[in-house]
PDB file of C-alpha atoms and ligand atoms in Angstrom:
ATOM      1  CA  MET A 649       0.000   0.000   0.000  1.00 77.00           C
ATOM      2  CA  ARG A 650       1.472   3.342  -1.072  1.00 92.00           C
ATOM      3  CA  ARG A 651       1.758   6.069   1.527  1.00 94.00           C
ATOM      4  CA  THR A 652       0.498   9.546   0.756  1.00 97.00           C
ATOM      5  CA  MET A 653       2.835  12.531   0.848  1.00 98.00           C
ATOM      6  CA  VAL A 654       2.141  16.223   1.287  1.00 98.00           C
ATOM      7  CA  ALA A 655       5.147  18.465   0.744  1.00 98.00           C
ATOM      8  CA  GLY A 656       5.398  22.227   1.019  1.00 98.00           C
ATOM      9  CA  ASN A 657       7.671  24.131  -1.358  1.00 98.00           C
ATOM     10  CA  TRP A 658       8.328  27.495   0.275  1.00 98.00           C
ATOM     11  CA  LYS A 659      10.182  28.731  -2.812  1.00 98.00           C
ATOM     12  CA  MET A 660      12.089  32.010  -2.208  1.00 98.00           C
ATOM     13  CA  HIS A 661       9.839  33.113   0.641  1.00 98.00           C
ATOM     14  CA  GLY A 662      10.462  33.844   4.274  1.00 98.00           C
ATOM     15  CA  THR A 663      12.543  35.675   6.827  1.00 98.00           C
ATOM     16  CA  ARG A 664      13.949  34.247  10.050  1.00 98.00           C
ATOM     17  CA  ALA A 665      10.927  35.701  11.841  1.00 98.00           C
ATOM     18  CA  SER A 666       8.276  34.409   9.429  1.00 98.00           C
ATOM     19  CA  VAL A 667       9.949  30.978   9.332  1.00 98.00           C
ATOM     20  CA  ALA A 668       9.877  30.863  13.157  1.00 98.00           C
ATOM     21  CA  GLU A 669       6.152  31.630  13.062  1.00 98.00           C
ATOM     22  CA  LEU A 670       5.475  28.962  10.436  1.00 98.00           C
ATOM     23  CA  LEU A 671       7.493  26.424  12.435  1.00 98.00           C
ATOM     24  CA  GLN A 672       5.369  27.174  15.474  1.00 98.00           C
ATOM     25  CA  GLY A 673       2.266  26.329  13.415  1.00 98.00           C
ATOM     26  CA  LEU A 674       3.850  23.123  12.108  1.00 98.00           C
ATOM     27  CA  ARG A 675       4.898  22.025  15.598  1.00 98.00           C
ATOM     28  CA  ASN A 676       1.355  22.494  16.872  1.00 97.00           C
ATOM     29  CA  MET A 677      -0.190  20.548  14.018  1.00 96.00           C
ATOM     30  CA  ALA A 678      -1.793  17.150  14.652  1.00 95.00           C
ATOM     31  CA  LEU A 679      -0.559  14.934  11.830  1.00 96.00           C
ATOM     32  CA  PRO A 680      -2.717  12.081  10.512  1.00 96.00           C
ATOM     33  CA  GLY A 681      -1.117   8.642  10.300  1.00 92.00           C
ATOM     34  CA  GLY A 682      -0.177   7.322   6.879  1.00 92.00           C
ATOM     35  CA  VAL A 683       0.835  10.700   5.453  1.00 97.00           C
ATOM     36  CA  ASP A 684       4.471  11.627   4.865  1.00 98.00           C
ATOM     37  CA  VAL A 685       4.849  15.365   5.465  1.00 98.00           C
ATOM     38  CA  ALA A 686       7.805  17.415   4.258  1.00 98.00           C
ATOM     39  CA  VAL A 687       8.777  21.042   3.835  1.00 98.00           C
ATOM     40  CA  PHE A 688      11.284  22.549   1.409  1.00 98.00           C
ATOM     41  CA  PRO A 689      12.525  25.882   2.812  1.00 98.00           C
ATOM     42  CA  PRO A 690      15.053  28.135   1.072  1.00 98.00           C
ATOM     43  CA  SER A 691      18.512  26.669   1.808  1.00 97.00           C
ATOM     44  CA  LEU A 692      19.335  29.622   4.060  1.00 97.00           C
ATOM     45  CA  PHE A 693      16.664  28.431   6.520  1.00 98.00           C
ATOM     46  CA  ILE A 694      17.303  24.670   6.388  1.00 98.00           C
ATOM     47  CA  ASN A 695      19.185  24.577   9.704  1.00 98.00           C
ATOM     48  CA  GLN A 696      16.532  26.699  11.405  1.00 98.00           C
ATOM     49  CA  VAL A 697      13.798  24.380  10.111  1.00 98.00           C
ATOM     50  CA  ILE A 698      15.597  21.181  11.093  1.00 98.00           C
ATOM     51  CA  ASP A 699      16.215  22.554  14.594  1.00 98.00           C
ATOM     52  CA  GLY A 700      12.636  23.810  14.866  1.00 98.00           C
ATOM     53  CA  LEU A 701      11.112  20.491  13.816  1.00 98.00           C
ATOM     54  CA  GLN A 702      13.179  18.277  16.138  1.00 97.00           C
ATOM     55  CA  GLY A 703      10.931  15.487  17.399  1.00 96.00           C
ATOM     56  CA  LYS A 704       8.170  16.236  14.867  1.00 98.00           C
ATOM     57  CA  SER A 705       7.501  13.786  12.016  1.00 97.00           C
ATOM     58  CA  ILE A 706       8.044  16.346   9.283  1.00 98.00           C
ATOM     59  CA  ALA A 707      10.953  15.832   6.890  1.00 98.00           C
ATOM     60  CA  THR A 708      13.040  18.701   5.619  1.00 98.00           C
ATOM     61  CA  GLY A 709      14.076  18.929   1.983  1.00 98.00           C
ATOM     62  CA  ALA A 710      16.022  21.331  -0.193  1.00 98.00           C
ATOM     63  CA  GLN A 711      14.706  23.064  -3.288  1.00 98.00           C
ATOM     64  CA  ASN A 712      17.855  22.424  -5.285  1.00 98.00           C
ATOM     65  CA  SER A 713      21.261  20.766  -5.019  1.00 98.00           C
ATOM     66  CA  ALA A 714      24.476  20.622  -6.993  1.00 98.00           C
ATOM     67  CA  VAL A 715      25.241  18.386  -9.949  1.00 98.00           C
ATOM     68  CA  GLN A 716      27.966  16.657  -7.967  1.00 97.00           C
ATOM     69  CA  ALA A 717      27.711  14.825  -4.681  1.00 96.00           C
ATOM     70  CA  GLU A 718      30.779  16.064  -2.873  1.00 90.00           C
ATOM     71  CA  GLN A 719      31.810  19.561  -1.939  1.00 90.00           C
ATOM     72  CA  GLY A 720      34.032  21.454  -4.349  1.00 95.00           C
ATOM     73  CA  ALA A 721      34.597  24.611  -6.363  1.00 97.00           C
ATOM     74  CA  LEU A 722      30.995  25.350  -7.343  1.00 97.00           C
ATOM     75  CA  THR A 723      30.311  28.847  -6.045  1.00 97.00           C
ATOM     76  CA  GLY A 724      26.755  29.365  -4.864  1.00 96.00           C
ATOM     77  CA  GLU A 725      25.802  25.695  -4.944  1.00 97.00           C
ATOM     78  CA  VAL A 726      24.987  23.324  -2.084  1.00 97.00           C
ATOM     79  CA  SER A 727      26.025  19.688  -2.486  1.00 98.00           C
ATOM     80  CA  PRO A 728      23.684  16.837  -1.595  1.00 98.00           C
ATOM     81  CA  ALA A 729      26.361  15.532   0.790  1.00 98.00           C
ATOM     82  CA  GLN A 730      26.119  18.845   2.652  1.00 98.00           C
ATOM     83  CA  LEU A 731      22.328  18.588   2.647  1.00 98.00           C
ATOM     84  CA  ALA A 732      22.507  15.074   4.082  1.00 98.00           C
ATOM     85  CA  ASP A 733      24.954  16.279   6.724  1.00 97.00           C
ATOM     86  CA  ALA A 734      22.500  19.019   7.702  1.00 97.00           C
ATOM     87  CA  GLY A 735      19.689  16.476   8.064  1.00 98.00           C
ATOM     88  CA  CYS A 736      17.851  16.931   4.770  1.00 98.00           C
ATOM     89  CA  SER A 737      16.274  13.765   3.441  1.00 98.00           C
ATOM     90  CA  LEU A 738      14.705  15.085   0.224  1.00 98.00           C
ATOM     91  CA  VAL A 739      15.499  17.450  -2.631  1.00 98.00           C
ATOM     92  CA  LEU A 740      13.403  18.865  -5.465  1.00 98.00           C
ATOM     93  CA  VAL A 741      14.900  18.133  -8.875  1.00 98.00           C
ATOM     94  CA  GLY A 742      13.788  19.804 -12.090  1.00 98.00           C
ATOM     95  CA  HIS A 743      11.134  22.135 -10.704  1.00 98.00           C
ATOM     96  CA  SER A 744       9.698  24.057 -13.667  1.00 97.00           C
ATOM     97  CA  GLU A 745      10.922  27.348 -12.189  1.00 97.00           C
ATOM     98  CA  ARG A 746      14.467  25.962 -12.353  1.00 97.00           C
ATOM     99  CA  ARG A 747      13.971  24.513 -15.827  1.00 97.00           C
ATOM    100  CA  LEU A 748      12.924  28.052 -16.858  1.00 95.00           C
ATOM    101  CA  MET A 749      16.237  29.328 -15.439  1.00 96.00           C
ATOM    102  CA  GLY A 750      18.033  27.041 -17.883  1.00 96.00           C
ATOM    103  CA  GLU A 751      18.277  23.743 -16.010  1.00 97.00           C
ATOM    104  CA  THR A 752      18.592  21.054 -18.678  1.00 96.00           C
ATOM    105  CA  ASP A 753      17.683  17.370 -18.600  1.00 95.00           C
ATOM    106  CA  GLU A 754      21.398  16.604 -18.431  1.00 97.00           C
ATOM    107  CA  MET A 755      21.869  18.807 -15.347  1.00 97.00           C
ATOM    108  CA  LEU A 756      18.877  17.462 -13.511  1.00 98.00           C
ATOM    109  CA  ILE A 757      19.870  13.868 -14.234  1.00 98.00           C
ATOM    110  CA  SER A 758      23.253  14.619 -12.607  1.00 98.00           C
ATOM    111  CA  LYS A 759      21.502  16.253  -9.641  1.00 98.00           C
ATOM    112  CA  PHE A 760      19.133  13.291  -9.275  1.00 98.00           C
ATOM    113  CA  LYS A 761      22.018  10.822  -9.324  1.00 98.00           C
ATOM    114  CA  ALA A 762      24.221  12.845  -6.966  1.00 98.00           C
ATOM    115  CA  ALA A 763      21.364  13.237  -4.472  1.00 98.00           C
ATOM    116  CA  GLN A 764      20.669   9.500  -4.405  1.00 98.00           C
ATOM    117  CA  ALA A 765      24.364   8.784  -3.962  1.00 98.00           C
ATOM    118  CA  CYS A 766      24.178  10.815  -0.721  1.00 98.00           C
ATOM    119  CA  GLY A 767      20.988   9.197   0.549  1.00 98.00           C
ATOM    120  CA  VAL A 768      18.889  12.263  -0.269  1.00 98.00           C
ATOM    121  CA  LYS A 769      15.662  11.271  -2.024  1.00 98.00           C
ATOM    122  CA  PRO A 770      14.965  13.225  -5.230  1.00 98.00           C
ATOM    123  CA  VAL A 771      11.480  14.547  -5.952  1.00 98.00           C
ATOM    124  CA  LEU A 772      11.501  14.774  -9.747  1.00 98.00           C
ATOM    125  CA  CYS A 773       9.171  17.513 -11.022  1.00 98.00           C
ATOM    126  CA  ILE A 774       7.715  17.198 -14.506  1.00 98.00           C
ATOM    127  CA  GLY A 775       4.935  19.006 -16.321  1.00 98.00           C
ATOM    128  CA  GLU A 776       3.818  20.699 -19.499  1.00 98.00           C
ATOM    129  CA  THR A 777       3.303  24.371 -20.352  1.00 97.00           C
ATOM    130  CA  LEU A 778      -0.079  25.738 -21.388  1.00 96.00           C
ATOM    131  CA  ALA A 779       1.028  25.925 -25.041  1.00 96.00           C
ATOM    132  CA  GLU A 780       2.080  22.278 -24.916  1.00 97.00           C
ATOM    133  CA  ARG A 781      -1.252  21.236 -23.369  1.00 97.00           C
ATOM    134  CA  GLU A 782      -3.214  23.223 -25.920  1.00 96.00           C
ATOM    135  CA  ALA A 783      -1.181  21.590 -28.686  1.00 98.00           C
ATOM    136  CA  GLY A 784      -2.183  18.170 -27.333  1.00 98.00           C
ATOM    137  CA  LYS A 785       1.401  17.398 -26.320  1.00 98.00           C
ATOM    138  CA  THR A 786       0.990  16.878 -22.559  1.00 98.00           C
ATOM    139  CA  LEU A 787       1.734  13.162 -22.453  1.00 98.00           C
ATOM    140  CA  GLU A 788       4.556  13.500 -24.970  1.00 98.00           C
ATOM    141  CA  VAL A 789       6.279  16.242 -22.937  1.00 98.00           C
ATOM    142  CA  VAL A 790       5.828  14.581 -19.566  1.00 98.00           C
ATOM    143  CA  GLY A 791       6.796  11.212 -21.068  1.00 98.00           C
ATOM    144  CA  HIS A 792       9.997  12.709 -22.427  1.00 98.00           C
ATOM    145  CA  GLN A 793      10.907  14.419 -19.131  1.00 98.00           C
ATOM    146  CA  LEU A 794      10.447  11.183 -17.205  1.00 98.00           C
ATOM    147  CA  GLY A 795      11.895   9.034 -19.987  1.00 98.00           C
ATOM    148  CA  SER A 796      15.178  10.934 -20.061  1.00 98.00           C
ATOM    149  CA  VAL A 797      15.787  10.094 -16.373  1.00 98.00           C
ATOM    150  CA  ILE A 798      14.698   6.461 -16.832  1.00 98.00           C
ATOM    151  CA  GLU A 799      16.992   6.133 -19.834  1.00 98.00           C
ATOM    152  CA  ALA A 800      19.984   7.616 -18.005  1.00 98.00           C
ATOM    153  CA  LEU A 801      19.574   6.005 -14.586  1.00 98.00           C
ATOM    154  CA  GLY A 802      17.233   3.046 -15.102  1.00 98.00           C
ATOM    155  CA  VAL A 803      13.690   2.656 -13.812  1.00 98.00           C
ATOM    156  CA  GLU A 804      15.042   1.187 -10.551  1.00 98.00           C
ATOM    157  CA  ALA A 805      16.218   4.694  -9.685  1.00 98.00           C
ATOM    158  CA  PHE A 806      12.534   5.379  -8.900  1.00 98.00           C
ATOM    159  CA  VAL A 807      12.472   2.856  -6.062  1.00 98.00           C
ATOM    160  CA  ASN A 808      13.969   5.649  -4.002  1.00 97.00           C
ATOM    161  CA  ALA A 809      12.458   8.758  -5.554  1.00 98.00           C
ATOM    162  CA  VAL A 810       9.187  10.634  -5.743  1.00 98.00           C
ATOM    163  CA  ILE A 811       7.631  12.083  -8.903  1.00 98.00           C
ATOM    164  CA  ALA A 812       5.635  15.309  -8.844  1.00 98.00           C
ATOM    165  CA  TYR A 813       3.438  16.083 -11.830  1.00 98.00           C
ATOM    166  CA  GLU A 814       3.152  19.851 -11.929  1.00 98.00           C
ATOM    167  CA  PRO A 815       1.521  21.393 -14.990  1.00 98.00           C
ATOM    168  CA  VAL A 816       3.415  24.654 -15.459  1.00 97.00           C
ATOM    169  CA  TRP A 817       0.188  26.540 -16.226  1.00 97.00           C
ATOM    170  CA  ALA A 818      -1.206  25.587 -12.812  1.00 96.00           C
ATOM    171  CA  ILE A 819       1.803  26.628 -10.715  1.00 96.00           C
ATOM    172  CA  GLY A 820       1.181  29.799  -8.760  1.00 90.00           C
ATOM    173  CA  THR A 821      -1.631  30.812 -11.120  1.00 92.00           C
ATOM    174  CA  GLY A 822      -4.664  29.777  -9.108  1.00 88.00           C
ATOM    175  CA  LEU A 823      -5.568  27.456 -12.002  1.00 89.00           C
ATOM    176  CA  THR A 824      -5.706  23.802 -11.004  1.00 90.00           C
ATOM    177  CA  ALA A 825      -5.844  20.763 -13.238  1.00 93.00           C
ATOM    178  CA  THR A 826      -9.182  19.051 -12.757  1.00 97.00           C
ATOM    179  CA  PRO A 827      -8.904  15.822 -10.782  1.00 98.00           C
ATOM    180  CA  GLN A 828      -9.524  13.910 -14.020  1.00 98.00           C
ATOM    181  CA  GLN A 829      -6.883  15.859 -15.983  1.00 98.00           C
ATOM    182  CA  ALA A 830      -4.351  15.186 -13.235  1.00 98.00           C
ATOM    183  CA  GLN A 831      -5.390  11.521 -12.908  1.00 98.00           C
ATOM    184  CA  ASP A 832      -4.979  10.978 -16.667  1.00 98.00           C
ATOM    185  CA  VAL A 833      -1.374  12.189 -16.548  1.00 98.00           C
ATOM    186  CA  HIS A 834      -0.605  10.303 -13.337  1.00 98.00           C
ATOM    187  CA  ALA A 835      -1.955   7.099 -14.890  1.00 98.00           C
ATOM    188  CA  ALA A 836       0.278   7.656 -17.931  1.00 98.00           C
ATOM    189  CA  ILE A 837       3.311   8.231 -15.682  1.00 98.00           C
ATOM    190  CA  ARG A 838       2.598   5.022 -13.781  1.00 98.00           C
ATOM    191  CA  ALA A 839       2.096   3.126 -17.051  1.00 98.00           C
ATOM    192  CA  GLN A 840       5.448   4.425 -18.324  1.00 98.00           C
ATOM    193  CA  LEU A 841       7.162   3.112 -15.185  1.00 98.00           C
ATOM    194  CA  ALA A 842       5.192  -0.161 -15.391  1.00 98.00           C
ATOM    195  CA  ALA A 843       6.354  -0.768 -18.942  1.00 98.00           C
ATOM    196  CA  LYS A 844       9.849  -1.160 -17.456  1.00 98.00           C
ATOM    197  CA  ASN A 845       9.089  -2.547 -13.989  1.00 98.00           C
ATOM    198  CA  ALA A 846       5.598  -3.239 -12.633  1.00 98.00           C
ATOM    199  CA  GLU A 847       6.669  -3.267  -8.990  1.00 98.00           C
ATOM    200  CA  VAL A 848       8.449   0.072  -9.198  1.00 98.00           C
ATOM    201  CA  ALA A 849       5.319   1.533 -10.818  1.00 98.00           C
ATOM    202  CA  LEU A 850       2.998   0.133  -8.173  1.00 98.00           C
ATOM    203  CA  ASN A 851       5.025   1.568  -5.308  1.00 97.00           C
ATOM    204  CA  ALA A 852       5.972   4.944  -6.825  1.00 98.00           C
ATOM    205  CA  GLN A 853       4.607   7.972  -4.985  1.00 98.00           C
ATOM    206  CA  LEU A 854       3.165  10.342  -7.603  1.00 98.00           C
ATOM    207  CA  LEU A 855       2.311  13.811  -6.292  1.00 98.00           C
ATOM    208  CA  TYR A 856       0.221  16.464  -7.981  1.00 98.00           C
ATOM    209  CA  GLY A 857       1.305  20.110  -7.773  1.00 98.00           C
ATOM    210  CA  GLY A 858      -0.320  23.248  -9.080  1.00 96.00           C
ATOM    211  CA  SER A 859      -2.440  25.586  -6.949  1.00 93.00           C
ATOM    212  CA  VAL A 860      -3.503  22.872  -4.514  1.00 97.00           C
ATOM    213  CA  LYS A 861      -5.400  24.334  -1.555  1.00 97.00           C
ATOM    214  CA  ALA A 862      -7.592  23.029   1.223  1.00 97.00           C
ATOM    215  CA  ALA A 863     -10.675  23.526  -0.950  1.00 97.00           C
ATOM    216  CA  ASN A 864      -9.537  21.250  -3.807  1.00 97.00           C
ATOM    217  CA  ALA A 865      -7.106  18.855  -2.095  1.00 98.00           C
ATOM    218  CA  ALA A 866      -9.516  16.079  -1.109  1.00 97.00           C
ATOM    219  CA  GLU A 867     -10.908  15.705  -4.613  1.00 98.00           C
ATOM    220  CA  LEU A 868      -7.440  15.576  -6.174  1.00 98.00           C
ATOM    221  CA  PHE A 869      -6.047  13.186  -3.562  1.00 98.00           C
ATOM    222  CA  GLY A 870      -9.091  10.954  -4.023  1.00 97.00           C
ATOM    223  CA  MET A 871      -7.981   9.964  -7.525  1.00 98.00           C
ATOM    224  CA  PRO A 872      -6.462   6.474  -7.739  1.00 97.00           C
ATOM    225  CA  ASP A 873      -3.025   7.449  -9.056  1.00 98.00           C
ATOM    226  CA  ILE A 874      -2.581  10.676  -7.061  1.00 98.00           C
ATOM    227  CA  ASP A 875      -0.592   9.949  -3.909  1.00 98.00           C
ATOM    228  CA  GLY A 876      -0.587  13.436  -2.420  1.00 98.00           C
ATOM    229  CA  GLY A 877       0.617  16.856  -3.375  1.00 98.00           C
ATOM    230  CA  LEU A 878       3.494  19.273  -3.748  1.00 98.00           C
ATOM    231  CA  ILE A 879       2.137  22.529  -2.416  1.00 98.00           C
ATOM    232  CA  GLY A 880       3.578  25.962  -3.125  1.00 97.00           C
ATOM    233  CA  GLY A 881       1.752  29.089  -1.976  1.00 97.00           C
ATOM    234  CA  ALA A 882      -0.689  27.322   0.334  1.00 98.00           C
ATOM    235  CA  SER A 883       2.163  25.730   2.317  1.00 98.00           C
ATOM    236  CA  LEU A 884       3.210  29.136   3.653  1.00 98.00           C
ATOM    237  CA  ASN A 885       0.120  29.234   5.836  1.00 98.00           C
ATOM    238  CA  ALA A 886       0.181  26.601   8.590  1.00 98.00           C
ATOM    239  CA  ASP A 887      -3.622  26.421   8.888  1.00 98.00           C
ATOM    240  CA  GLU A 888      -4.117  25.949   5.154  1.00 98.00           C
ATOM    241  CA  PHE A 889      -1.215  23.488   4.890  1.00 98.00           C
ATOM    242  CA  GLY A 890      -2.609  21.567   7.864  1.00 98.00           C
ATOM    243  CA  ALA A 891      -6.018  21.307   6.209  1.00 98.00           C
ATOM    244  CA  ILE A 892      -4.369  19.932   3.040  1.00 98.00           C
ATOM    245  CA  ILE A 893      -2.454  17.360   5.100  1.00 98.00           C
ATOM    246  CA  ARG A 894      -5.696  16.294   6.789  1.00 97.00           C
ATOM    247  CA  ALA A 895      -7.349  15.920   3.361  1.00 97.00           C
ATOM    248  CA  ALA A 896      -4.548  13.504   2.422  1.00 97.00           C
ATOM    249  CA  GLY A 897      -5.171  11.509   5.576  1.00 94.00           C
ATOM    250  CA  ASN A 898      -8.806  10.805   4.819  1.00 75.00           C
TER     251      ASN A 898
HETATM  252  C1  LIG B1271       5.071  24.544  -6.739  1.00 80.32           C
HETATM  253  O1  LIG B1271       5.781  25.523  -6.849  1.00 80.32           O
HETATM  254  O2  LIG B1271       5.612  23.428  -6.703  1.00 80.32           O
HETATM  255  C2  LIG B1271       3.617  24.715  -6.671  1.00 80.32           C
HETATM  256  C3  LIG B1271       2.862  23.670  -6.840  1.00 80.32           C
HETATM  257  O3  LIG B1271       3.154  25.982  -6.422  1.00 80.32           O
HETATM  258  P1  LIG B1271       1.633  26.438  -6.149  1.00 80.32           P
HETATM  259  O4  LIG B1271       1.005  25.439  -5.229  1.00 80.32           O
HETATM  260  O5  LIG B1271       1.746  27.801  -5.544  1.00 80.32           O
HETATM  261  O6  LIG B1271       0.940  26.459  -7.480  1.00 80.32           O
END
């Protein structure tokens, strides 16, 4: 039986004071059983978050990591070995906002591999733009994004990874894929994994991301191939994030 996951991507938001306030809300939250909860703060706040969540079953992840595992001469980067040392167990790989900054398939494959080598679980983000959806290319685009990682690292790499389907047109726009639109893509992702390894496909956690909020979470999470969500804006509010987590627990 797959566990559900609800993860909050804080993006480039927060100050020490606002993070402290959010942590207070997270610490006070009653968490349902069977739901993996994680937050992805800006790297500057990772230590503060790990300290603040001591003893709470909420994992801390990073929003990005370097293409190589070990430390070295890569100014401005953080290596997955450093993330692991800090206590991070997850890292986002290939978020569309980073792809827009020029992150290529080749780079994110290196990041995915380096993270796994350090015991940091990658959350691979894939999704189509509005133009691609309107051109009927959604499954082709998402299939290619996933396929390039499968081709490079093998489908077994997804035994220890999470996949987040995030249609670019739904991220931060207030537009959400309908539960059926999201389910259709999730089913295609699972089928693509299953074509290589049925067991990997069955156990893979597939998250939906794109303007998830308390009001639409239950319907999305109720779809058979949606195993939770990657939440942006709504994860910055502890009450709203808590309501989304509860929706995943039902
Ligand atoms: C995200 O950035 O991963 C995301 C899903 O953002 P939002 O929920 O704000 O659309």
